Short mmCIF file of C-alpha atoms in Angstrom, two decimals:
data_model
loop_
_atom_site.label_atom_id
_atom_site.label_comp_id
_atom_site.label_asym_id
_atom_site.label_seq_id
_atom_site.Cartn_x
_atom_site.Cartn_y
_atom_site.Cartn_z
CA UNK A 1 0.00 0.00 0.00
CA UNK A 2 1.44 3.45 -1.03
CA UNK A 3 1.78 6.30 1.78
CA UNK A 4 -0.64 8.16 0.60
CA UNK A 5 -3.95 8.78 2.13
CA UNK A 6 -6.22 5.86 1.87
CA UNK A 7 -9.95 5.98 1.76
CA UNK A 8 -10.03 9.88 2.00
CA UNK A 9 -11.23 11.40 -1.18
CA UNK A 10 -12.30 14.87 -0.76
CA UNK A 11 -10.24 17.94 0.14
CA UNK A 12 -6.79 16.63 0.01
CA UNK A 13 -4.23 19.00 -1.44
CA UNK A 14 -3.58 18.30 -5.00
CA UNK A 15 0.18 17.39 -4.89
CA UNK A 16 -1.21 14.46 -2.92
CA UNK A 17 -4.23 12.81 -4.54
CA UNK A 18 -5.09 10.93 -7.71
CA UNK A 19 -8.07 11.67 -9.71
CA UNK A 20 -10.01 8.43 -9.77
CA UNK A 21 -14.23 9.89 -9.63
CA UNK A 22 -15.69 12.94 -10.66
CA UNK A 23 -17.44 12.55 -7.31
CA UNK A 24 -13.94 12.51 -5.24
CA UNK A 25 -14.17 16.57 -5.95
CA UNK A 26 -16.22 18.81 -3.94
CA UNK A 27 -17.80 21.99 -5.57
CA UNK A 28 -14.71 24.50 -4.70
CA UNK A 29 -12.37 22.37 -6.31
CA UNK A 30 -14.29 21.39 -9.42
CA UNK A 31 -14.73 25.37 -9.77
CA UNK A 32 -11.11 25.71 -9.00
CA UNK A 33 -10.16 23.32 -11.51
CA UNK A 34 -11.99 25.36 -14.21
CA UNK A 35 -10.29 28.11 -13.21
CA UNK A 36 -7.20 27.43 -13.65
CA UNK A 37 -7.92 26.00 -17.03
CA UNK A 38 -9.15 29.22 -18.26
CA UNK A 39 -6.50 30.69 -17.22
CA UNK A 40 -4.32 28.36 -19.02
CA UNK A 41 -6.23 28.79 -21.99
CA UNK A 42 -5.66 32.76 -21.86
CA UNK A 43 -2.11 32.64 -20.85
CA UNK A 44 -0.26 29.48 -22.37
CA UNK A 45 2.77 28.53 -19.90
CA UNK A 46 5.18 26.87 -22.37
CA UNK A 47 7.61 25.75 -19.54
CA UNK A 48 5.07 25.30 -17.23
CA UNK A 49 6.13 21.36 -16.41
CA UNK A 50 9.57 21.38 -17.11
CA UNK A 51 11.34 18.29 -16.00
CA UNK A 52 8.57 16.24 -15.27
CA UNK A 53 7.15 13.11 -16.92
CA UNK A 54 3.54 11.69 -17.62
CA UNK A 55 3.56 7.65 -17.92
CA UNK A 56 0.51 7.48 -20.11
CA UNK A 57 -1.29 3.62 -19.90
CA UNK A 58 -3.76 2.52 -21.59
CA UNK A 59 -4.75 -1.09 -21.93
CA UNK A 60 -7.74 -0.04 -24.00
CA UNK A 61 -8.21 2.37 -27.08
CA UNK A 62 -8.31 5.98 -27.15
CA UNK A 63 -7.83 8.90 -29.44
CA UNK A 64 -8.56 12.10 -27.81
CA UNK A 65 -8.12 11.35 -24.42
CA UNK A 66 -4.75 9.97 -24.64
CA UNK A 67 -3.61 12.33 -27.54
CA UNK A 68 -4.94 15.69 -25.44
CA UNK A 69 -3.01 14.40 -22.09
CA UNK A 70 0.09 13.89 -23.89
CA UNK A 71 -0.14 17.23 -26.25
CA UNK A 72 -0.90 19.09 -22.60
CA UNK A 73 2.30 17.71 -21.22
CA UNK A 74 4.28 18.45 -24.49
CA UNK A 75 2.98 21.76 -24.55
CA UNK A 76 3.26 22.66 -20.60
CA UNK A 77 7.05 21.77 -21.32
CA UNK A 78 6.96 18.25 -19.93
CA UNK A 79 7.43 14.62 -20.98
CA UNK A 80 5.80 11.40 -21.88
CA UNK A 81 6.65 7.81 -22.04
CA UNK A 82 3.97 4.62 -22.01
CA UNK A 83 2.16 2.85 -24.14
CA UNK A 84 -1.37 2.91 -25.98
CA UNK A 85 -2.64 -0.82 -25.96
CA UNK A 86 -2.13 -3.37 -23.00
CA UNK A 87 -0.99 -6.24 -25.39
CA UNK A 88 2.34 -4.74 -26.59
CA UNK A 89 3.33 -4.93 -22.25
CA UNK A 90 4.02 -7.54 -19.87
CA UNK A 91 0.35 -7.84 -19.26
CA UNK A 92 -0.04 -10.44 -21.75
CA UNK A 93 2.59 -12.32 -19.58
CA UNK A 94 -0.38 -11.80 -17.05
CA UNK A 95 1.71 -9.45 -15.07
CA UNK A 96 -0.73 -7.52 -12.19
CA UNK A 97 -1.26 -4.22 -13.10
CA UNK A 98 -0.27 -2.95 -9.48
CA UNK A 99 3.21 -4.70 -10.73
CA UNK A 100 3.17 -2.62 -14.02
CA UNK A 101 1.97 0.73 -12.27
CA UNK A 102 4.84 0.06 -9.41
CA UNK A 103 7.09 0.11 -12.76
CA UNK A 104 5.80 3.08 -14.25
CA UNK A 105 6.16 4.79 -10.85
CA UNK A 106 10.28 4.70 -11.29
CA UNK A 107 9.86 5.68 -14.62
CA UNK A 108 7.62 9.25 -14.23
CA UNK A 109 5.78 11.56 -12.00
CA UNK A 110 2.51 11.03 -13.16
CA UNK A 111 0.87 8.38 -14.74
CA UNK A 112 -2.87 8.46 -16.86
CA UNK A 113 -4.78 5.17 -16.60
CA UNK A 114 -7.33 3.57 -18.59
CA UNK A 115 -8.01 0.26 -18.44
CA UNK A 116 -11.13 -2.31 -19.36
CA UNK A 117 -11.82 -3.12 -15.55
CA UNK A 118 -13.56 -1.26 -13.24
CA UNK A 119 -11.74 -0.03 -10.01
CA UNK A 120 -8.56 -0.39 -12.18
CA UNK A 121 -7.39 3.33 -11.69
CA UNK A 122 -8.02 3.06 -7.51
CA UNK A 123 -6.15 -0.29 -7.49
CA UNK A 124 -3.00 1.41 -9.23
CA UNK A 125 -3.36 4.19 -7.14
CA UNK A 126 -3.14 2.50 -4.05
CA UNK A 127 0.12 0.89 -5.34
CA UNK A 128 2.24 3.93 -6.08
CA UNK A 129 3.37 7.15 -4.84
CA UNK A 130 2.61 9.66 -7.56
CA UNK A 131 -0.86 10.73 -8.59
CA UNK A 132 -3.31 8.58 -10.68
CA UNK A 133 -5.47 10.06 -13.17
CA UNK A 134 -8.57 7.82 -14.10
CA UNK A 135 -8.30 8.34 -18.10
CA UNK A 136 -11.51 5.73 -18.25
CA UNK A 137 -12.33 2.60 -16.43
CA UNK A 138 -14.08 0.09 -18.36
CA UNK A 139 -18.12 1.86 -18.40
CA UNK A 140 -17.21 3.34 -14.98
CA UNK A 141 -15.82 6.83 -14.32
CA UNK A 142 -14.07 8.87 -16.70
CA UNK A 143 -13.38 12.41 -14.43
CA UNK A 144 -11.39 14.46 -16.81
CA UNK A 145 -13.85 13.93 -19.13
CA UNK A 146 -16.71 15.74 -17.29
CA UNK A 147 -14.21 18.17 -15.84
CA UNK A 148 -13.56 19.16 -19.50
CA UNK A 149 -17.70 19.26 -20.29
CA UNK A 150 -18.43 21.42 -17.06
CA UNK A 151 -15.70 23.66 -18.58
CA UNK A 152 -17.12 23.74 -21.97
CA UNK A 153 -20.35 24.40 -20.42
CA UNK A 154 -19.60 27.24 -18.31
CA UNK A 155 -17.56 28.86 -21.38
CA UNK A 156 -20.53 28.76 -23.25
CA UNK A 157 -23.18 29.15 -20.98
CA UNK A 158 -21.85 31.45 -18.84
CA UNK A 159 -22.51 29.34 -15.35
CA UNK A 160 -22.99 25.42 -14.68
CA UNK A 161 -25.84 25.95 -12.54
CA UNK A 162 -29.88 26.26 -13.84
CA UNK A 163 -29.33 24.98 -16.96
CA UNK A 164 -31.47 22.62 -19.19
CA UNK A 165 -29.42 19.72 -20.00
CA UNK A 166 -30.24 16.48 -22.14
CA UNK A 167 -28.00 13.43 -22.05
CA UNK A 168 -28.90 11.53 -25.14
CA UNK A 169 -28.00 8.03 -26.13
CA UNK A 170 -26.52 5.07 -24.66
CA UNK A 171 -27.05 6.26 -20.99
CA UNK A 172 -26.19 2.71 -19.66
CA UNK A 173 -22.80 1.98 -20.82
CA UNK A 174 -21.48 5.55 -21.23
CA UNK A 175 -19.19 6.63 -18.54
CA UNK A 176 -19.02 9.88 -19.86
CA UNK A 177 -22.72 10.69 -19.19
CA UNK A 178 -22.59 8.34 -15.33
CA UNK A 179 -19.66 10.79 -14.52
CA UNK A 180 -21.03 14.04 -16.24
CA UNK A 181 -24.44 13.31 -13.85
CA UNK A 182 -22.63 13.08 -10.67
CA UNK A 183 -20.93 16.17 -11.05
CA UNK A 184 -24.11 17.71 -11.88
CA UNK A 185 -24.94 16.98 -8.26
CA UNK A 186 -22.96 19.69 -7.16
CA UNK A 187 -24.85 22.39 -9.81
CA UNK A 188 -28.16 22.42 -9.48
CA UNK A 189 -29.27 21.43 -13.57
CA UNK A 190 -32.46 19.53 -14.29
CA UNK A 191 -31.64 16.48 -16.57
CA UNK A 192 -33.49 14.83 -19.39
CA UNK A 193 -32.73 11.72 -20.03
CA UNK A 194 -33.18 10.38 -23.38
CA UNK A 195 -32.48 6.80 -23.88
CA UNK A 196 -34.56 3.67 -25.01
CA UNK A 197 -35.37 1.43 -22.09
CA UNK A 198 -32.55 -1.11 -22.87
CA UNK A 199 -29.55 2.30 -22.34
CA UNK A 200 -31.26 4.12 -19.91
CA UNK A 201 -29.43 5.80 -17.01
CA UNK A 202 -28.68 3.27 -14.05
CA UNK A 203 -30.66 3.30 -10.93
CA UNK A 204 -27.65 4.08 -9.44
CA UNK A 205 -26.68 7.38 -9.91
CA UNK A 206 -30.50 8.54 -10.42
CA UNK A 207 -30.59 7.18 -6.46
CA UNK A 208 -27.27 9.38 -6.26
CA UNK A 209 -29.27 12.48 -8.04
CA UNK A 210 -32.45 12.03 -5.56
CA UNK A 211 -30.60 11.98 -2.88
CA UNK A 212 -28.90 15.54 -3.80
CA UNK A 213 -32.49 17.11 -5.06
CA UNK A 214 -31.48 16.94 -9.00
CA UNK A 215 -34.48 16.87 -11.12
CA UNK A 216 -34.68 14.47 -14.02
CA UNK A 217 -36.81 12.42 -15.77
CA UNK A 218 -36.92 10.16 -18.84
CA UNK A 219 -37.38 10.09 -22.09
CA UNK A 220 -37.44 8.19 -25.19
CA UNK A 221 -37.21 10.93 -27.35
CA UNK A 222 -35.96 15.01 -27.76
CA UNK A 223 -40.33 15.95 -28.73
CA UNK A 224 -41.44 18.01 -26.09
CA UNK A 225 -38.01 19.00 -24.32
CA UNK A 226 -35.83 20.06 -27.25
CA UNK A 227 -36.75 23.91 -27.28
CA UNK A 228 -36.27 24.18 -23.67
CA UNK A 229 -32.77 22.64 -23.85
CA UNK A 230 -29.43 24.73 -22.83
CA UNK A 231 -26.93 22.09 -23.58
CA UNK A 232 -27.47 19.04 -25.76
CA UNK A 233 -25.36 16.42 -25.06
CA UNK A 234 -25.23 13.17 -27.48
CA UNK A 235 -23.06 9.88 -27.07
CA UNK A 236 -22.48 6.99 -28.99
CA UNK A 237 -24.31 3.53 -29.00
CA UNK A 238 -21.41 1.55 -27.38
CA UNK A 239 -21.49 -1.59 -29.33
CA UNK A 240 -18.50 -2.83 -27.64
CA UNK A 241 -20.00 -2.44 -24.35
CA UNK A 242 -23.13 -5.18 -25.41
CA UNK A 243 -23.21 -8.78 -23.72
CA UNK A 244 -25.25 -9.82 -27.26
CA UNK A 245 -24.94 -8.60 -30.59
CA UNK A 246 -28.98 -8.75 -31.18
CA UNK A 247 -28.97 -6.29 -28.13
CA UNK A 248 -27.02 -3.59 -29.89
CA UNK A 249 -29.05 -3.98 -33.31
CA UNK A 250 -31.98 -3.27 -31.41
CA UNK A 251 -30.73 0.14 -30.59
CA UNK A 252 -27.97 1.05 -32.74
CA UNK A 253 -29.78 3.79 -35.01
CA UNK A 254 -32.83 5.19 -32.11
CA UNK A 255 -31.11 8.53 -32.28
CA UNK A 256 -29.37 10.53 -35.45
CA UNK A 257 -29.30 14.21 -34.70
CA UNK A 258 -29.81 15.70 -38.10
CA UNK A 259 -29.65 19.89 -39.46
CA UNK A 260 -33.21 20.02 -39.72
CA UNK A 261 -34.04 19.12 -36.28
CA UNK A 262 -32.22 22.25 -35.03
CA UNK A 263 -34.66 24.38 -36.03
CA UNK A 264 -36.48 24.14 -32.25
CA UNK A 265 -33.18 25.25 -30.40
CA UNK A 266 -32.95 27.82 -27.93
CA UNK A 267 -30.16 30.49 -30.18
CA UNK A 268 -27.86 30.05 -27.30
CA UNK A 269 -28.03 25.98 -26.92
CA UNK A 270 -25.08 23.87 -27.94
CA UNK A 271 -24.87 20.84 -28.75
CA UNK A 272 -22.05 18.57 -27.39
CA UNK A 273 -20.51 14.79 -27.66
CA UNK A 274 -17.72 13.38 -25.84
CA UNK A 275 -16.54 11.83 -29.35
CA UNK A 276 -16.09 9.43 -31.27
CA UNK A 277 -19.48 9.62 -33.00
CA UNK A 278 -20.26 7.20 -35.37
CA UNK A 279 -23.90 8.31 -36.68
CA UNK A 280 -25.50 10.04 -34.51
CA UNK A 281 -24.66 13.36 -35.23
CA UNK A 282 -24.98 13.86 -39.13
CA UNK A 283 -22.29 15.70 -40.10
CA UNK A 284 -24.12 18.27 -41.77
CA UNK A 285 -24.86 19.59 -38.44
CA UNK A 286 -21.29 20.39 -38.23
CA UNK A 287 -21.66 23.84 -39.80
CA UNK A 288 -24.34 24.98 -37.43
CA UNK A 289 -23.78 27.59 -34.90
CA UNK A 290 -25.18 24.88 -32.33
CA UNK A 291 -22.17 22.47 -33.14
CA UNK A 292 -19.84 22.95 -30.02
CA UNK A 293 -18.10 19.13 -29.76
CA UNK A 294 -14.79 19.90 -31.98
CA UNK A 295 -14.27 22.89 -29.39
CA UNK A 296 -15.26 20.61 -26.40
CA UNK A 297 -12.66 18.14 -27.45
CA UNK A 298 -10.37 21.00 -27.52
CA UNK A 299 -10.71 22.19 -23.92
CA UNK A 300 -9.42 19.13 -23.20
CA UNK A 301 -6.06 20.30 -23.58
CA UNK A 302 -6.81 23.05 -20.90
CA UNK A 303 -8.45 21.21 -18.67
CA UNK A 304 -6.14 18.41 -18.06
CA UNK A 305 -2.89 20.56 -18.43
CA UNK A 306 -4.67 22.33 -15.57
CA UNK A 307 -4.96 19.38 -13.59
CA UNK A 308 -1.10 18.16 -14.46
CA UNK A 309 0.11 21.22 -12.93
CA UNK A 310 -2.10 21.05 -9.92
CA UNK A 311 -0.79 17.56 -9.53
CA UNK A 312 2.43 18.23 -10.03
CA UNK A 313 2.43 21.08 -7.53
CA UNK A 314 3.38 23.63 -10.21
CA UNK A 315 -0.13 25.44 -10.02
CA UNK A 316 -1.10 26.11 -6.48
CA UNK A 317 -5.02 25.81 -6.09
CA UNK A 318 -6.76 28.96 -5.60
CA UNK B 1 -26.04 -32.73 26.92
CA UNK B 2 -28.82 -32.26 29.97
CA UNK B 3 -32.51 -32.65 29.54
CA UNK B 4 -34.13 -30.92 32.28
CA UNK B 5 -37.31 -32.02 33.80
CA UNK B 6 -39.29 -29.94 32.21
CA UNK B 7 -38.59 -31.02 28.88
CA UNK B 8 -36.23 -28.91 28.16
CA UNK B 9 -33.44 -29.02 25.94
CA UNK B 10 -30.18 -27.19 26.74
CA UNK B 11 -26.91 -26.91 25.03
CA UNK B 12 -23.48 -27.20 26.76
CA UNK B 13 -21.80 -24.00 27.87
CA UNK B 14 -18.43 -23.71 26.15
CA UNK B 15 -15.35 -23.33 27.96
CA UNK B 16 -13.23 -21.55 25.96
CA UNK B 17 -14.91 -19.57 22.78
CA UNK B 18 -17.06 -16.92 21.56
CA UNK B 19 -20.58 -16.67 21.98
CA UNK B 20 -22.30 -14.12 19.32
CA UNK B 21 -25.81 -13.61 21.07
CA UNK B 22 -28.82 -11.14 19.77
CA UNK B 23 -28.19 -11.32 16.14
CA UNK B 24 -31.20 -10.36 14.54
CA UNK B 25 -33.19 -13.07 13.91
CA UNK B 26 -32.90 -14.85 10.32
CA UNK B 27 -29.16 -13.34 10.36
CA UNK B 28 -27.79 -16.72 12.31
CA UNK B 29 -27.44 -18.66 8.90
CA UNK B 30 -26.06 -15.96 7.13
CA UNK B 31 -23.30 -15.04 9.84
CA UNK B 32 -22.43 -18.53 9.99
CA UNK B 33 -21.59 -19.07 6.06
CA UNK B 34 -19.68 -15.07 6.06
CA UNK B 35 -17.93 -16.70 8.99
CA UNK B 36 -17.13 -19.74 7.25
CA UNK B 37 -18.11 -21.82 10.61
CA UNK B 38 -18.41 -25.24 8.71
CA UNK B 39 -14.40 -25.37 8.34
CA UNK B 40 -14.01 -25.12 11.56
CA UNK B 41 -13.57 -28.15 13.47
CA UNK B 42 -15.33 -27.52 16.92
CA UNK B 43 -18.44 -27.27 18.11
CA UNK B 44 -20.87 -24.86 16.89
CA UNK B 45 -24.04 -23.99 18.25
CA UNK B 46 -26.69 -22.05 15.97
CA UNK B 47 -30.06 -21.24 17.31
CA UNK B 48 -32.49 -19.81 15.20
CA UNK B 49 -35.44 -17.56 16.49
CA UNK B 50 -35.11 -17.73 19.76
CA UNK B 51 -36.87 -16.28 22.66
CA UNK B 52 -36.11 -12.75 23.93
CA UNK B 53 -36.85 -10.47 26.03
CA UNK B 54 -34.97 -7.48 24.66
CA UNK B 55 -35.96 -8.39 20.78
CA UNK B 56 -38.62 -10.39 20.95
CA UNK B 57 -36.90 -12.71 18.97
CA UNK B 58 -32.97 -13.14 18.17
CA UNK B 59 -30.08 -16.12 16.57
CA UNK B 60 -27.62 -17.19 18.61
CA UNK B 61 -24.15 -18.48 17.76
CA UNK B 62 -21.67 -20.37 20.31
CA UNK B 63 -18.53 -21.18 18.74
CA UNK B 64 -16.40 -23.76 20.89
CA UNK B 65 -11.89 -22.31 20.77
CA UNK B 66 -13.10 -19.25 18.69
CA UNK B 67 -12.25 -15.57 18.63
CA UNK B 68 -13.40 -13.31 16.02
CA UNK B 69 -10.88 -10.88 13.98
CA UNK B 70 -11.84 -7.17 14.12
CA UNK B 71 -12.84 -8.04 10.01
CA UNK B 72 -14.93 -10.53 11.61
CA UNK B 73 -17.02 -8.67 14.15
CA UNK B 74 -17.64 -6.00 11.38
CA UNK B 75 -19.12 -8.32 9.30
CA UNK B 76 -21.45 -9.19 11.83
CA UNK B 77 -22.04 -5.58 12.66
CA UNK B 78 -23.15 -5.65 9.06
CA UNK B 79 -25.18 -8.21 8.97
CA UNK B 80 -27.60 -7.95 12.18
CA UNK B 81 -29.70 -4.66 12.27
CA UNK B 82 -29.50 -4.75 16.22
CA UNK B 83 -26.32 -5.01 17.37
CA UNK B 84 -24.73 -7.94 18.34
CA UNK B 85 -23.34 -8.89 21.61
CA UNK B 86 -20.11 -10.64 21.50
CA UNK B 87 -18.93 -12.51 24.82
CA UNK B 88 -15.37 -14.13 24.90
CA UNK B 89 -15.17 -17.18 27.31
CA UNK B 90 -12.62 -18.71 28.57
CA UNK B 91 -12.97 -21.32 31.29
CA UNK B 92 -16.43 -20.51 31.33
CA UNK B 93 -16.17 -17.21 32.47
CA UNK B 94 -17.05 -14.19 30.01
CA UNK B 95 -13.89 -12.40 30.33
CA UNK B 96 -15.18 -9.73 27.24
CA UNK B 97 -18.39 -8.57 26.33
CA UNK B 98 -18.93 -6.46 23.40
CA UNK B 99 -21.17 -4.97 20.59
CA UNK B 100 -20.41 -5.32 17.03
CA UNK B 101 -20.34 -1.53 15.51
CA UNK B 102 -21.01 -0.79 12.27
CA UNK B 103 -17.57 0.53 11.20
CA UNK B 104 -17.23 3.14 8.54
CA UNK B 105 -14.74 0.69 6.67
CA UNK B 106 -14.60 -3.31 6.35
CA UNK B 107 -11.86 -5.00 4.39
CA UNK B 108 -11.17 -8.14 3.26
CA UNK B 109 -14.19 -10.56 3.87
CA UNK B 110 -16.76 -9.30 1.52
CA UNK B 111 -16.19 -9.70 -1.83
CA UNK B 112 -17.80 -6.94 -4.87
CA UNK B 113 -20.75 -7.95 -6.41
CA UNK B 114 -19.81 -6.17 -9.10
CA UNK B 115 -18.74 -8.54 -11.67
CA UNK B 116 -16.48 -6.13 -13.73
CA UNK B 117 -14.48 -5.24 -10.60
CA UNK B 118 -10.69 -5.52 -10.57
CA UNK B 119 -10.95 -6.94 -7.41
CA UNK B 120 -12.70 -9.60 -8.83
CA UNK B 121 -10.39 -10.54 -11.49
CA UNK B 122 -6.53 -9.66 -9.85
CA UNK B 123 -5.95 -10.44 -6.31
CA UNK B 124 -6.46 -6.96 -3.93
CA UNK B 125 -7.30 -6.36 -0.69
CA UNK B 126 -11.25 -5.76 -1.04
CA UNK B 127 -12.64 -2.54 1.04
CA UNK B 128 -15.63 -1.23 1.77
CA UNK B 129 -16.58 2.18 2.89
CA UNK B 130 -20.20 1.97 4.67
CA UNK B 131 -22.53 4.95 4.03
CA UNK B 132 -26.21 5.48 5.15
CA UNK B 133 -28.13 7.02 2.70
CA UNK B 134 -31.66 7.63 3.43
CA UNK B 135 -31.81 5.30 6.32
CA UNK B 136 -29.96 2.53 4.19
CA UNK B 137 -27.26 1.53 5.14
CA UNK B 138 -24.99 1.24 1.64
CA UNK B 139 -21.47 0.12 1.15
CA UNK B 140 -19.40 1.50 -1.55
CA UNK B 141 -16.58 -0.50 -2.99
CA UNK B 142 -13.42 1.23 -2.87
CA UNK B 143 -12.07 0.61 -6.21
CA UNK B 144 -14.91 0.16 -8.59
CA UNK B 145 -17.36 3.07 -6.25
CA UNK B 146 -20.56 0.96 -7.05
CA UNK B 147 -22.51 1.10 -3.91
CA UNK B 148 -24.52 -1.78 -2.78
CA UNK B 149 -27.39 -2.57 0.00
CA UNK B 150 -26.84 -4.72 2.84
CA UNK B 151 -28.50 -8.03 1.25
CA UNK B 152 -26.26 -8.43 -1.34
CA UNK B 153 -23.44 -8.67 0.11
CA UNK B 154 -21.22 -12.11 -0.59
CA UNK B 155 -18.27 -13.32 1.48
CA UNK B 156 -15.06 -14.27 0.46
CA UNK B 157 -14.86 -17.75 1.36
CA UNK B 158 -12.20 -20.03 0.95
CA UNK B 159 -14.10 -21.10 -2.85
CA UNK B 160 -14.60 -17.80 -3.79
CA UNK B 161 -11.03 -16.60 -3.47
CA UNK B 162 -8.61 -16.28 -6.17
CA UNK B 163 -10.44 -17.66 -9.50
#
């Protein structure tokens, strides 16, 4: 077991924690986090992380994630060594992963995680020294993910809180959406969920969301609530994520967000999607106005080179 | 073993061993198996809904050259909704008398129902961080952060370990 604080979560000081759950952050140091990010986006800091190194693991695919933690540490000045699929590692010698991590641990002064199993990122954290950031645990928690929507959504809302938010899509298996509605239990938002009964959000986190007084209910389609909507927020149907193929061809094609059903959004409402799509946005929806996920997937450079140098101790939390 | 007069059946005090008394009644069976009691090779005394007069009704274990862990006695506090008493014998004299607390962690004995857990697939230390939401008591794996209710947990034994 590593020194560093075990079973504490909340309101540690960032040299010393990992970033496992979106719902390990309280309110002051979600807002915090955005904060800095701005900041970073306004005033780029070239040299920023210097002399340190990210280990960057993942045992599953990714594209943005991966690529916008690495170009953060590039760009801050930093580092990175690792690898981007678990077969090319001694894991296919069936070496533990707390063995690999304690590895990595001698080799950098960070490491990013993602891994098919759930409680994968805790498990490594609990076996090394240096922070842990979740990068995406099996259908579980993906943090910097929803750290980088809340940003997106404050930037172009102007606030997190009393907003009209729809989570659209495969609400079941999408870790983006389970972590993006736990943060919204510190921000007062009311939720539509739109999902057919098969992806629909897990009892759960709604019990999570009762608890905390978040409004939500469910829906199988965007009729009714689509004019009313601040933030549209669309996801893929995971087929990777389905026990049975005949599961996934049930579902595959319920939603496909095309130009012409724009026509009912509020002027200000964007529409958002933690990417890869696949079909559910057509692409000639791209062009309009309301088309905000390009940028999203942008601010995750911010975002997480915020959180490397609050991890790193070369950002001091305000 | 002693038959009264009055038709009566009574067990044998113990000598040396733990006697887990006012376990909420129904609980006995389940206590038993999280303990693992059948591997152990001394006498074991379950009694299942018996008469009370602080409960109305309670299970009752005596466990012949037994003491529990602290792991243990958690468990239990889990698993009874009225606290437990725990007496420690030892030549027939209760030398310690306790009630099982629910702790705010447990490790080790309960496993994650969660089939997609690491825990459940590479060998780690299982914990367990016990939360009361709305009057239920919940525990919340540490790694994997799915929470669960009381009656589901499993326990770790001997088969369940290490697939």
């Amino acid at each position: 077991m590593s020194s560093k604080t075990f079973l504490s979560t909340m309101n540690i000081p960032f040299p010393k924690r990992d970033v496992i759950a979106i719902s390990d952050f309280s309110k002051a140091e979600i807002l915090s986090i955005l904060d800095q990010a701005k900041s970073l986006k306004a005033h780029p800091q070239p040299s920023l992380l210097r002399g340190s190194i990210l280990a960057s693991c993942f045992f599953e695919p990714s594209t943005r994630t991966r690529l916008s933690f690495e170009s953060a540490m590039h760009r801050l000045g930093g580092s990175v060594v690792g690898f981007s699929d678990g077969g090319m590692t001694s894991v296919k010698k069936k070496e533990r992963l707390s063995d690999t991590m304690k590895m990595m641990e001698h080799y950098a002064d960070v490491i990013i995680l993602r891994h098919p199993l759930e409680g994968a990122a805790q498990q490594a954290a609990d076996a090394v020294n240096i922070p842990v950031i979740n990068a995406g645990d099996g259908s579980n928690q993906h943090p910097t993910q929803t750290l980088l929507d809340l940003f997106t959504i404050q930037e172009t809302q102007g606030k997190i809180e009393g907003l009209n938010v729809a989570l659209v899509g495969d609400l079941k298996h999408g870790r983006t959406v389970h972590s993006l509605a736990q943060a919204c239990a510190h921000f007062p938002l009311r939720l539509y969920f739109v999902a057919p009964h098969l992806l629909e959000m897990p009892k759960e986190i709604c019990g999570e969301l009762r608890e905390k007084g978040i409004k939500f209910s469910f829906h199988q389609t965007l009729e009714g609530i689509i004019e009313k909507l601040d933030i549209l927020y669309m996801t893929r149907i995971q087929e990777e994520r389905f026990a049975h193929r005949w599961e996934y061809e049930q579902v595959k094609n319920t939603f496909l967000l095309k130009k012409d059903h724009l026509k009912n959004l509020k002027p200000t409402c964007k529409i958002l999607h933690p990417l890869p799509r696949v079909d559910e946005i057509d692409p000639d929806v791209d062009s309009s106005p309301h088309a905000h996920y390009f940028s999203q997937a942008q601010n995750g450079l911010f975002v997480r080179g915020a959180l490397l140098g609050l991890l790193l101790g070369k950002i001091t939390q305000i | 073993m002693v038959f009264a007069n009055t038709k009566t059946l009574a067990v044998n005090a113990i000598s040396n061993g733990t006697v887990i008394d006012h376990i909420q009644a129904g609980q006995g069976p389940k206590i038993a198996a999280l303990l693992d009691l059948k591997s152990h090779h001394k006498q074991i005394t379950l009694g299942i809904n018996l008469p009370s007069l602080t409960l109305t009704r309670k299970d009752l274990i005596k466990i012949e050259a037994w003491k529990p862990t602290q792991e243990e006695i958690d468990c239990v506090a889990l698993l009874s909704q009225n606290p437990a008493t725990f007496n420690i014998i030892e030549n027939y004299e209760v030398i310690q008398k306790f009630k099982a607390i629910i702790p705010t962690t447990i490790r080790s004995i309960i496993i994650c129902p969660n089939p997609l857990c690491i825990t459940n697939h590479e060998k780690t230390e299982r914990v367990f961080r016990i939360k009361n939401q709305i009057s239920t008591l919940m525990l919340e794996c540490w790694y994997c952060r799915k929470n669960f209710k009381q009656d589901e947990i499993q326990t770790a034994t001997e088969e369940h370990s290490w697939r």
